XYZ file of C-alpha atoms in Angstrom:
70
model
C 1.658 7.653 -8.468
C -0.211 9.897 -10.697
C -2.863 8.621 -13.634
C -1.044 8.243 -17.257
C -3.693 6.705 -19.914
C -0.219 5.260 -21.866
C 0.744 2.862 -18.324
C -0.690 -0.502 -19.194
C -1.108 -1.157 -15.174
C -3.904 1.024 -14.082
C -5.589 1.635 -10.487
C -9.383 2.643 -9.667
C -10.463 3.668 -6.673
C -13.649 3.452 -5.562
C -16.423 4.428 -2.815
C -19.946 2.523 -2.290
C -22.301 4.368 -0.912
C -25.736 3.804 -0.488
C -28.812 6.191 -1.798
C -32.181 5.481 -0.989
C -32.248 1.303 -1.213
C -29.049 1.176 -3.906
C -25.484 0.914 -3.061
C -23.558 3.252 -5.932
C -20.136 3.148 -6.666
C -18.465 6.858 -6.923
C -14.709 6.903 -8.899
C -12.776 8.674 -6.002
C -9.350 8.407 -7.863
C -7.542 7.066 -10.717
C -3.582 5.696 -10.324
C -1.747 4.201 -13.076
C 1.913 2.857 -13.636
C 4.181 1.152 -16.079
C 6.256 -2.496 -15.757
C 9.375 -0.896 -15.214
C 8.172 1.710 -13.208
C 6.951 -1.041 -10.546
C 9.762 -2.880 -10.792
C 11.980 -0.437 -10.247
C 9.733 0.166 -6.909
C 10.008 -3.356 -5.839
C 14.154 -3.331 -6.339
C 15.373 0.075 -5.458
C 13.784 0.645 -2.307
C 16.107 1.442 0.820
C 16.256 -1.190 2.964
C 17.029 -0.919 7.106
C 20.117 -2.593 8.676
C 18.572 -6.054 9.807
C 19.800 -5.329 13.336
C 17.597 -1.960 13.149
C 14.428 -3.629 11.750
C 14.865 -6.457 14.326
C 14.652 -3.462 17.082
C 12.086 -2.330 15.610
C 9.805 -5.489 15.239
C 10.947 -6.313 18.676
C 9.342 -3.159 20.231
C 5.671 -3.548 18.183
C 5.297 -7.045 19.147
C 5.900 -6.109 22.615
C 3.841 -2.921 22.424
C 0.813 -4.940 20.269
C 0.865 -7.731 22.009
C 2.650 -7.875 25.009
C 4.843 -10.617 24.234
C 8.310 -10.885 24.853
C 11.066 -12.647 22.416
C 13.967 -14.424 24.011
């Protein structure tokens, strides 16, 4: 996502720092997009085979947490 002053959905990024007994806000980067360009984001993403992304779920919660399903 790059910065486009025409998008009418626009991004700041910020850092707060502190100097001397302020906290300061430095722009670190600016993102913008447009309706359709989000929504087209959203929809057209590839998605994985449930089965796969089951797998995979499986195997964090039992790595992260040491749970077991079944």
């Amino acid at each position: 996502m790059d910065y486009n002053e025409n998008d009418n959905t626009k991004y700041f990024i910020y850092d707060l720092f502190k100097e001397d007994s302020l906290y300061k806000l430095r722009l670190v980067e600016q993102k913008s997009a447009s309706i359709s360009k989000l929504l087209s984001a959203f929809t057209k993403q590839n998605v994985p085979p449930i089965d796969e992304f089951i797998k995979i779920l499986e195997s964090k919660i039992n790595l992260k947490l040491g749970l077991t399903i079944g």
